[in-house]
JSON list of C-alpha atoms and ligand atoms in Angstrom, two decimals:
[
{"chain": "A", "resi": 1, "resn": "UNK", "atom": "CA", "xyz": [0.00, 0.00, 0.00]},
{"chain": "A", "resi": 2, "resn": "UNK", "atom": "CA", "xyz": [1.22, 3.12, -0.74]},
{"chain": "A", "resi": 3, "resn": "UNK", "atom": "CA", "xyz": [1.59, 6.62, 1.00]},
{"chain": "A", "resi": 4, "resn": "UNK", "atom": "CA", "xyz": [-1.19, 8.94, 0.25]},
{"chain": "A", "resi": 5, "resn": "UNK", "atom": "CA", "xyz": [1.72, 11.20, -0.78]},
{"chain": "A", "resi": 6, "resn": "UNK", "atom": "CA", "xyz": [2.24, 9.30, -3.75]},
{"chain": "A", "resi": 7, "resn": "UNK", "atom": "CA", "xyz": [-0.96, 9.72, -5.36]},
{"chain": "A", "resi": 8, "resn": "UNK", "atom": "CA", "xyz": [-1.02, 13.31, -4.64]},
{"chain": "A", "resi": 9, "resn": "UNK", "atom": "CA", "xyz": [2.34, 13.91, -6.70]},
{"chain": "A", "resi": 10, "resn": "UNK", "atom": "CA", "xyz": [1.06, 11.81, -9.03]},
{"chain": "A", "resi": 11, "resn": "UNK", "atom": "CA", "xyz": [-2.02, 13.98, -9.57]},
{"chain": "A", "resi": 12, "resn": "UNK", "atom": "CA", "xyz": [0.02, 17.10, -9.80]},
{"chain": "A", "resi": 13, "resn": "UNK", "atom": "CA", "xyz": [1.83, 15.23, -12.64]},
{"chain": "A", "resi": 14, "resn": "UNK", "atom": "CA", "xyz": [-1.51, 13.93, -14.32]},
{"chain": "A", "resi": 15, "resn": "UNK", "atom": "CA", "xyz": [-2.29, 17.81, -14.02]},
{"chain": "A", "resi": 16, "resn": "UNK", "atom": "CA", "xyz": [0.93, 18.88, -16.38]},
{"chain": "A", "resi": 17, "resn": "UNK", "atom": "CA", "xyz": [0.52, 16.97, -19.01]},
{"chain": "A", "resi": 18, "resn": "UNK", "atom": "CA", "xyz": [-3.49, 16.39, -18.98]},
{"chain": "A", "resi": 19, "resn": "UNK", "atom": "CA", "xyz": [-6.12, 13.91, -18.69]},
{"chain": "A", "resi": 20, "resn": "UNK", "atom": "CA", "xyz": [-5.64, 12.30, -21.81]},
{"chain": "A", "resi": 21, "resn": "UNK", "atom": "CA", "xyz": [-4.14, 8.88, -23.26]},
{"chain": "A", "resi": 22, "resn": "UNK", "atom": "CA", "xyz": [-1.12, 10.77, -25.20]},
{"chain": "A", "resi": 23, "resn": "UNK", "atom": "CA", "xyz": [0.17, 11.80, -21.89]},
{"chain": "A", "resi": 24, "resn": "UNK", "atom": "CA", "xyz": [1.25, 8.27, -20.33]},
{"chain": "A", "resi": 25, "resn": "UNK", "atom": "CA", "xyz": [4.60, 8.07, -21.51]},
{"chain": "A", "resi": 26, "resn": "UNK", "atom": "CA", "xyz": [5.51, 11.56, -19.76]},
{"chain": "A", "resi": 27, "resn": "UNK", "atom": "CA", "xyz": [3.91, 10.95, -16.58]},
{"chain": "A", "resi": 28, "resn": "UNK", "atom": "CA", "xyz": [5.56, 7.50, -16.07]},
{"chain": "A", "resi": 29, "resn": "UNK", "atom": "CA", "xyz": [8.92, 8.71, -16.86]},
{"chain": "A", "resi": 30, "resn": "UNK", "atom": "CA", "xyz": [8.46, 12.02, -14.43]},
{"chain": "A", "resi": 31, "resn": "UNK", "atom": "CA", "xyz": [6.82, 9.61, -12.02]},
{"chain": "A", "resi": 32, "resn": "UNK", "atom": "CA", "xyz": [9.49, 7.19, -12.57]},
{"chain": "A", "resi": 33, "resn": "UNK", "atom": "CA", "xyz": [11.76, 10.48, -12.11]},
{"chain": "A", "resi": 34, "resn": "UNK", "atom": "CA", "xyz": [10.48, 11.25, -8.54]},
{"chain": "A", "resi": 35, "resn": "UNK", "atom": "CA", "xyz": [11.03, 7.73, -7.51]},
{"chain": "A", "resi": 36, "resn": "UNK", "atom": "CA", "xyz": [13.03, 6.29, -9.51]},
{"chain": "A", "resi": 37, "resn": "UNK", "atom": "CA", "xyz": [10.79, 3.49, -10.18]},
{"chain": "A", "resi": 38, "resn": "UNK", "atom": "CA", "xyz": [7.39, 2.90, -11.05]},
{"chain": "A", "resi": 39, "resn": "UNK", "atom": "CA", "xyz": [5.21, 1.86, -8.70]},
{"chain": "A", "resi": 40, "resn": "UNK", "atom": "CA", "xyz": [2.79, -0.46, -10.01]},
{"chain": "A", "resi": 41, "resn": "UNK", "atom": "CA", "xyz": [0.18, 0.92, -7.96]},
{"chain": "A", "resi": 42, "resn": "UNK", "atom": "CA", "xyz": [0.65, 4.16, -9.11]},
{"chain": "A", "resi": 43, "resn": "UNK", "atom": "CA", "xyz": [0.57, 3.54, -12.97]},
{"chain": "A", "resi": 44, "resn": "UNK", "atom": "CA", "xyz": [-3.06, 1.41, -12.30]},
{"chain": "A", "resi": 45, "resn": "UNK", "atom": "CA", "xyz": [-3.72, 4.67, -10.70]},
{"chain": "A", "resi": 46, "resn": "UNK", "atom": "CA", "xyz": [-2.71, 7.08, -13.28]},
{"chain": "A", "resi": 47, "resn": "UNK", "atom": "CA", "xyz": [-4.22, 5.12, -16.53]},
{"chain": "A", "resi": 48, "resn": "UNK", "atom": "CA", "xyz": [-7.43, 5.18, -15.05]},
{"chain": "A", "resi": 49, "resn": "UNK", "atom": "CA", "xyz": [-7.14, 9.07, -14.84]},
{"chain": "A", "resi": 50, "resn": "UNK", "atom": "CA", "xyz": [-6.19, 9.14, -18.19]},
{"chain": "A", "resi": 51, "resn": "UNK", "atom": "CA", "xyz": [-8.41, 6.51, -19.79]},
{"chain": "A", "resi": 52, "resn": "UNK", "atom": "CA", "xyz": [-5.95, 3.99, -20.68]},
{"chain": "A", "resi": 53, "resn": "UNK", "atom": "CA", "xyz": [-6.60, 0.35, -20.08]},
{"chain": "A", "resi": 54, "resn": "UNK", "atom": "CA", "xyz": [-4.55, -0.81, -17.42]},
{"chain": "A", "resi": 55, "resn": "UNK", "atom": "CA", "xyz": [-3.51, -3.82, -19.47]},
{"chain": "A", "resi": 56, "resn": "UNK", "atom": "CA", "xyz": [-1.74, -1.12, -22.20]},
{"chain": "A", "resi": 57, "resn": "UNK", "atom": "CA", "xyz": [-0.32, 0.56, -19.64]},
{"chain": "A", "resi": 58, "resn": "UNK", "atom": "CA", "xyz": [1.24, -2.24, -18.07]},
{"chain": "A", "resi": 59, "resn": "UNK", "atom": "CA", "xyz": [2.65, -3.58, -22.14]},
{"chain": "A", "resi": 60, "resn": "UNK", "atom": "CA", "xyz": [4.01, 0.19, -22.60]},
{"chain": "A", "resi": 61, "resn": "UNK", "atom": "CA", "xyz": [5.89, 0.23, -19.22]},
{"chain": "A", "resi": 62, "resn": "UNK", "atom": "CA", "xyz": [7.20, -3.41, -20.15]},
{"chain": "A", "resi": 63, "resn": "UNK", "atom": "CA", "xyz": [8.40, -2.51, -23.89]},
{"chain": "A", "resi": 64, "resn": "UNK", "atom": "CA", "xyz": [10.40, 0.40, -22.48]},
{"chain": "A", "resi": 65, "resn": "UNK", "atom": "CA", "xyz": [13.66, -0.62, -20.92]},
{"chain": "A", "resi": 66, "resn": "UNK", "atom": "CA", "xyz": [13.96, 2.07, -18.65]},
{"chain": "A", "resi": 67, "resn": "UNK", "atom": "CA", "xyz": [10.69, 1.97, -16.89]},
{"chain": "A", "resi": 68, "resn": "UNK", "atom": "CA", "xyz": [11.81, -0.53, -13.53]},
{"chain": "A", "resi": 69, "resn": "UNK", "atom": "CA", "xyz": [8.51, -1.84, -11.46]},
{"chain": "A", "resi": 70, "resn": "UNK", "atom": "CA", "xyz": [11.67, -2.79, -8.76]},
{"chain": "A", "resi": 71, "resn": "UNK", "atom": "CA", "xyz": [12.00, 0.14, -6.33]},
{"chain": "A", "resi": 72, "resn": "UNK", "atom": "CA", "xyz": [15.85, 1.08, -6.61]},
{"chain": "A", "resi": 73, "resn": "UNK", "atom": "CA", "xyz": [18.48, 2.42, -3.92]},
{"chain": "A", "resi": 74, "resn": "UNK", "atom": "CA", "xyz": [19.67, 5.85, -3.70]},
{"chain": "A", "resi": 75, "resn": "UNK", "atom": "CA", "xyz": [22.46, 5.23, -5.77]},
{"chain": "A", "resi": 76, "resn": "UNK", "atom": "CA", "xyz": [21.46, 3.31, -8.90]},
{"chain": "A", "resi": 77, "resn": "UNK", "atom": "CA", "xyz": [25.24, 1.99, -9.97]},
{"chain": "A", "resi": 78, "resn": "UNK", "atom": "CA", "xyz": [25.14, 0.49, -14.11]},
{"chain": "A", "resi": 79, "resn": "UNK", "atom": "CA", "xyz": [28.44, -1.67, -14.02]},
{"chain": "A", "resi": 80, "resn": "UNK", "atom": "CA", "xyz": [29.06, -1.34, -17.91]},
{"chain": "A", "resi": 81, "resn": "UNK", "atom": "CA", "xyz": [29.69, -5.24, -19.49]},
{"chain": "A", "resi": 82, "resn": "UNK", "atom": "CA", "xyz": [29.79, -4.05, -23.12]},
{"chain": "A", "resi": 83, "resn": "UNK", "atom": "CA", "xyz": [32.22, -5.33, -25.15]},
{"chain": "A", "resi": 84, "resn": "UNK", "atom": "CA", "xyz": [34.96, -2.74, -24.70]},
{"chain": "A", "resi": 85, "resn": "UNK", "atom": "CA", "xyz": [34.36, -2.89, -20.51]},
{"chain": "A", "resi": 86, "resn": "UNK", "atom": "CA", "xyz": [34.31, -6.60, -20.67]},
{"chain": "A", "resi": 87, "resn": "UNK", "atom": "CA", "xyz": [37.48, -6.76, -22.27]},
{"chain": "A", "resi": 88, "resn": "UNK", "atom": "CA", "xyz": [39.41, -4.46, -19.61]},
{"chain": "A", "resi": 89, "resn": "UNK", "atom": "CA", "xyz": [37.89, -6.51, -16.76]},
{"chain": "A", "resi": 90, "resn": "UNK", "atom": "CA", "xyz": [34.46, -4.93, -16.24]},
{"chain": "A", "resi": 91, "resn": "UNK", "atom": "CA", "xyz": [33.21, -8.36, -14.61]},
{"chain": "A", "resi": 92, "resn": "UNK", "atom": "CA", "xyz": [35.42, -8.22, -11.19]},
{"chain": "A", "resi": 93, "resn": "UNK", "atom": "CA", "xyz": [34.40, -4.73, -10.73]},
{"chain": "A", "resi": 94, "resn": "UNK", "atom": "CA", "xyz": [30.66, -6.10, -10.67]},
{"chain": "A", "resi": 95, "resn": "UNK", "atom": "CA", "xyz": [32.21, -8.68, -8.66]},
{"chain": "A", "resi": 96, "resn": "UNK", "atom": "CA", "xyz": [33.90, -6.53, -5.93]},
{"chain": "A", "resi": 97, "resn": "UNK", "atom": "CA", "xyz": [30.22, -4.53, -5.75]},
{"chain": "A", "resi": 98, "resn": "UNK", "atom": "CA", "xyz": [28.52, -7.54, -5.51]},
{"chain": "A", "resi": 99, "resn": "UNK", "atom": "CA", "xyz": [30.53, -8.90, -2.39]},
{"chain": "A", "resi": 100, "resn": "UNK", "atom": "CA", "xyz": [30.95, -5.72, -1.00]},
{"chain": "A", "resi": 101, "resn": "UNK", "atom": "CA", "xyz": [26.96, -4.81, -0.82]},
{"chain": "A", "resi": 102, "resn": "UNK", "atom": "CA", "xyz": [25.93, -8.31, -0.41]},
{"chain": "A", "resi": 103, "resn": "UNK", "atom": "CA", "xyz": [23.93, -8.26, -3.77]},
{"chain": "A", "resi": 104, "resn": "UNK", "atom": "CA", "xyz": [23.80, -11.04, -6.80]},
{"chain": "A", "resi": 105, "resn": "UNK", "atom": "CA", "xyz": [22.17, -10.82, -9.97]},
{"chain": "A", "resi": 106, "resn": "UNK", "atom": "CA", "xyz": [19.26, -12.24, -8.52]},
{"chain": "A", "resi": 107, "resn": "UNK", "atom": "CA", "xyz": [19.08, -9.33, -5.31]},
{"chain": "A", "resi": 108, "resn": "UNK", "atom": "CA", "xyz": [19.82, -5.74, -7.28]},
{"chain": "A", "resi": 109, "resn": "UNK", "atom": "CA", "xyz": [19.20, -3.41, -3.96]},
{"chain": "A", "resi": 110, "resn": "UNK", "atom": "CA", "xyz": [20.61, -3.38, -0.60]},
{"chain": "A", "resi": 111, "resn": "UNK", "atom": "CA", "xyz": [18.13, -3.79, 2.49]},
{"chain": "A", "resi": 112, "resn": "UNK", "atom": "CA", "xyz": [18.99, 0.04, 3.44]},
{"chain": "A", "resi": 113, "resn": "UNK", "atom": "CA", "xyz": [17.80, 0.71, 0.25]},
{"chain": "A", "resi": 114, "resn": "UNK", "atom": "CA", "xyz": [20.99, 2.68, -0.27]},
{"chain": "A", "resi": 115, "resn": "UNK", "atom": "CA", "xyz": [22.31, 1.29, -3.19]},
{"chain": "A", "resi": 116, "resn": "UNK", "atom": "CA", "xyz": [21.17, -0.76, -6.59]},
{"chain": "A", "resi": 117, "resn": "UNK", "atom": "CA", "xyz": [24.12, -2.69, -8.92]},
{"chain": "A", "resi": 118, "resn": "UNK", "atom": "CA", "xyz": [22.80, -3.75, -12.27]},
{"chain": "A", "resi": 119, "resn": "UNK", "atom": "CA", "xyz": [24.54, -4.13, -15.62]},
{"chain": "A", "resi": 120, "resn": "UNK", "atom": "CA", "xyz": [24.15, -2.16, -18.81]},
{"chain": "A", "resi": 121, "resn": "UNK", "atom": "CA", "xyz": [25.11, -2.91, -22.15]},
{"chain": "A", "resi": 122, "resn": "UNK", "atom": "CA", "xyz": [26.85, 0.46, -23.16]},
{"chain": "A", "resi": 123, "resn": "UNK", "atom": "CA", "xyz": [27.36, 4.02, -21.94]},
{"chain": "A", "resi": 124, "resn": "UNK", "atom": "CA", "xyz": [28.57, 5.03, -24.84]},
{"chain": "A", "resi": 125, "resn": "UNK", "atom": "CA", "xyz": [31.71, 5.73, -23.21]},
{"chain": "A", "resi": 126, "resn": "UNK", "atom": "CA", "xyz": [33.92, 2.98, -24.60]},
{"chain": "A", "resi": 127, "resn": "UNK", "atom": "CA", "xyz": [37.34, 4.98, -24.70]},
{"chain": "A", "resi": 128, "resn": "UNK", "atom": "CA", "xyz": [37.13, 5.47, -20.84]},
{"chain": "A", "resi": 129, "resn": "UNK", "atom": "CA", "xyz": [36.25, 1.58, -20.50]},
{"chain": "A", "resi": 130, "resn": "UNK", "atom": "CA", "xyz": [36.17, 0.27, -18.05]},
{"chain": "A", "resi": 131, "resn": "UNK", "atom": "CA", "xyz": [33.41, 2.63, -16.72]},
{"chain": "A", "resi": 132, "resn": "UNK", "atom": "CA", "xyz": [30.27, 2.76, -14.63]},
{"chain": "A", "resi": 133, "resn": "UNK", "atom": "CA", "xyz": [27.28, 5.25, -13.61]},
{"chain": "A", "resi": 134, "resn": "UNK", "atom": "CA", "xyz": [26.15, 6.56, -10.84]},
{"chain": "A", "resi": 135, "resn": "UNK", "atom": "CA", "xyz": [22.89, 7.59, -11.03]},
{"chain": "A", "resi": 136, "resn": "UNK", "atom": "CA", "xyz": [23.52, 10.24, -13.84]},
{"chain": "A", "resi": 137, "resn": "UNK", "atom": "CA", "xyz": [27.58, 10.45, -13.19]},
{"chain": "A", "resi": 138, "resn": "UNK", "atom": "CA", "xyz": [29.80, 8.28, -15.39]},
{"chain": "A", "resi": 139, "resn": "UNK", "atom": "CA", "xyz": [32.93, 7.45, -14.01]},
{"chain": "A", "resi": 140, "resn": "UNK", "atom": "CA", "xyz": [35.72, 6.36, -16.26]},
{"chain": "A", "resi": 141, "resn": "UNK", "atom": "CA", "xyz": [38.57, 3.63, -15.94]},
{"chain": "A", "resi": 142, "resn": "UNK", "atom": "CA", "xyz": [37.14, 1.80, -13.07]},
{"chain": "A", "resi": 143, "resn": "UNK", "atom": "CA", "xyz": [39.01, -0.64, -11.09]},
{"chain": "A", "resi": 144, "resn": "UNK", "atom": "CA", "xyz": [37.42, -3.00, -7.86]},
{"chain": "A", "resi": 145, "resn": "UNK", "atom": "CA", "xyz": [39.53, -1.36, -5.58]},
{"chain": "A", "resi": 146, "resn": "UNK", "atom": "CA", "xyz": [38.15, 2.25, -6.86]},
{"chain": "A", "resi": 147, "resn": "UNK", "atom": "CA", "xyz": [34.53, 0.64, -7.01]},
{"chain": "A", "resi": 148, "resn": "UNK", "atom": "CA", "xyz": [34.85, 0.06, -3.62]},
{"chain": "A", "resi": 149, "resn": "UNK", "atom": "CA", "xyz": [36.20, 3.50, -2.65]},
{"chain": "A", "resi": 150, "resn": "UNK", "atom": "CA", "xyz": [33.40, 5.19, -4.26]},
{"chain": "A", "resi": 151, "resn": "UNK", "atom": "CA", "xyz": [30.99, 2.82, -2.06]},
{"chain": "A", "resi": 152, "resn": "UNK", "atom": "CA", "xyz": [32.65, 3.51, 1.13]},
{"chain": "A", "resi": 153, "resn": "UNK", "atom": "CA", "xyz": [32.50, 7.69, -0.24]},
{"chain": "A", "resi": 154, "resn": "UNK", "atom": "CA", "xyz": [28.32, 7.19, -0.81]},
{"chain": "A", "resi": 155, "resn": "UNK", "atom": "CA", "xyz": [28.04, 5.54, 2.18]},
{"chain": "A", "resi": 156, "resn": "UNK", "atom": "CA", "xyz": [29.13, 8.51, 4.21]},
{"chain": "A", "resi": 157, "resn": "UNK", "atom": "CA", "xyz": [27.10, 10.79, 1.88]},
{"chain": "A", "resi": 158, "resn": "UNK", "atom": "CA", "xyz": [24.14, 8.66, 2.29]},
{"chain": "A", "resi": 159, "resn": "UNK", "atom": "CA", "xyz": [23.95, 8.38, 5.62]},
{"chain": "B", "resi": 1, "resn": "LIG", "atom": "S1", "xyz": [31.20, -1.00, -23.79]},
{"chain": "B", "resi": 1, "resn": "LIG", "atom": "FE1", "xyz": [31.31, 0.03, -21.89]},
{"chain": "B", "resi": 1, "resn": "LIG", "atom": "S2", "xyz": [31.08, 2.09, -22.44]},
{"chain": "B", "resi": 1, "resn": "LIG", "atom": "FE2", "xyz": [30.82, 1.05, -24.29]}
]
């Protein structure tokens, strides 16, 4: 169940773009933007405002990669395994996160919801490889043991 507080920024969202069908894509990605994920709840919520099935909404959030129905840390790290990153050792940076946060590929989020470790397939950054993000920070030539030292940096930031 959510907050009540969710449904009222959700409203004022609904409000900016208008009661109307065209405007789903905008209000999940602001309402992803707020929370940075979509809570199912909320979308069920918001295509009944706007008089979209909740079925569609539900196969538009799904064809977009970048809508997440998994509520995410406050640092969202993207461990880059594209080809480039994977060749300079992107995997025991994942690795090093992975032990270091207790996560897998199977647990993304830490139970103090402070951070989330997934993999990406590019950031378009290959001449820095390897690299990873930080929620919108990209951070070139990554190593374990400076994975780790950016962890133990958010962790005093976070707290
Ligand atoms: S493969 Fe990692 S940035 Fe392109």
């Amino acid at each position: 169940m959510l907050d009540e507080s969710y449904y009222q920024v959700a409203d004022e969202i609904v409000d900016r773009y208008g009661k109307k069908p065209s405007s789903l894509i905008p209000i999940m990605q602001d309402i992803q933007e707020v929370y940075r994920y979509l809570p199912g709840e909320l979308l069920s919520y918001v295509a009944k405002q706007i008089g979209v099935k909740e079925a569609k909404a539900y196969s538009v959030a799904t064809f977009y990669e970048n809508f997440s129905f998994e509520e995410k840390g406050k640092y969202v790290i993207k461990v880059c395994d594209g080809t480039a990153c994977h060749v300079r050792k992107s995997a025991p940076i994942l690795e090093a996160l992975f032990k270091e946060l207790g996560l897998s590929k199977k647990k993304h989020t830490t139970d103090d919801m402070l951070f989330t470790v997934e993999t990406v397939s590019c950031l378009g950054a290959c001449g820095l490889a390897p690299t990873m993000m930080v929620n919108e920070e990209v951070h070139p030539k990554m190593t374990p043991e400076k994975a780790i030292a950016l962890i133990e940096e958010l962790r005093g930031e976070g707290r």
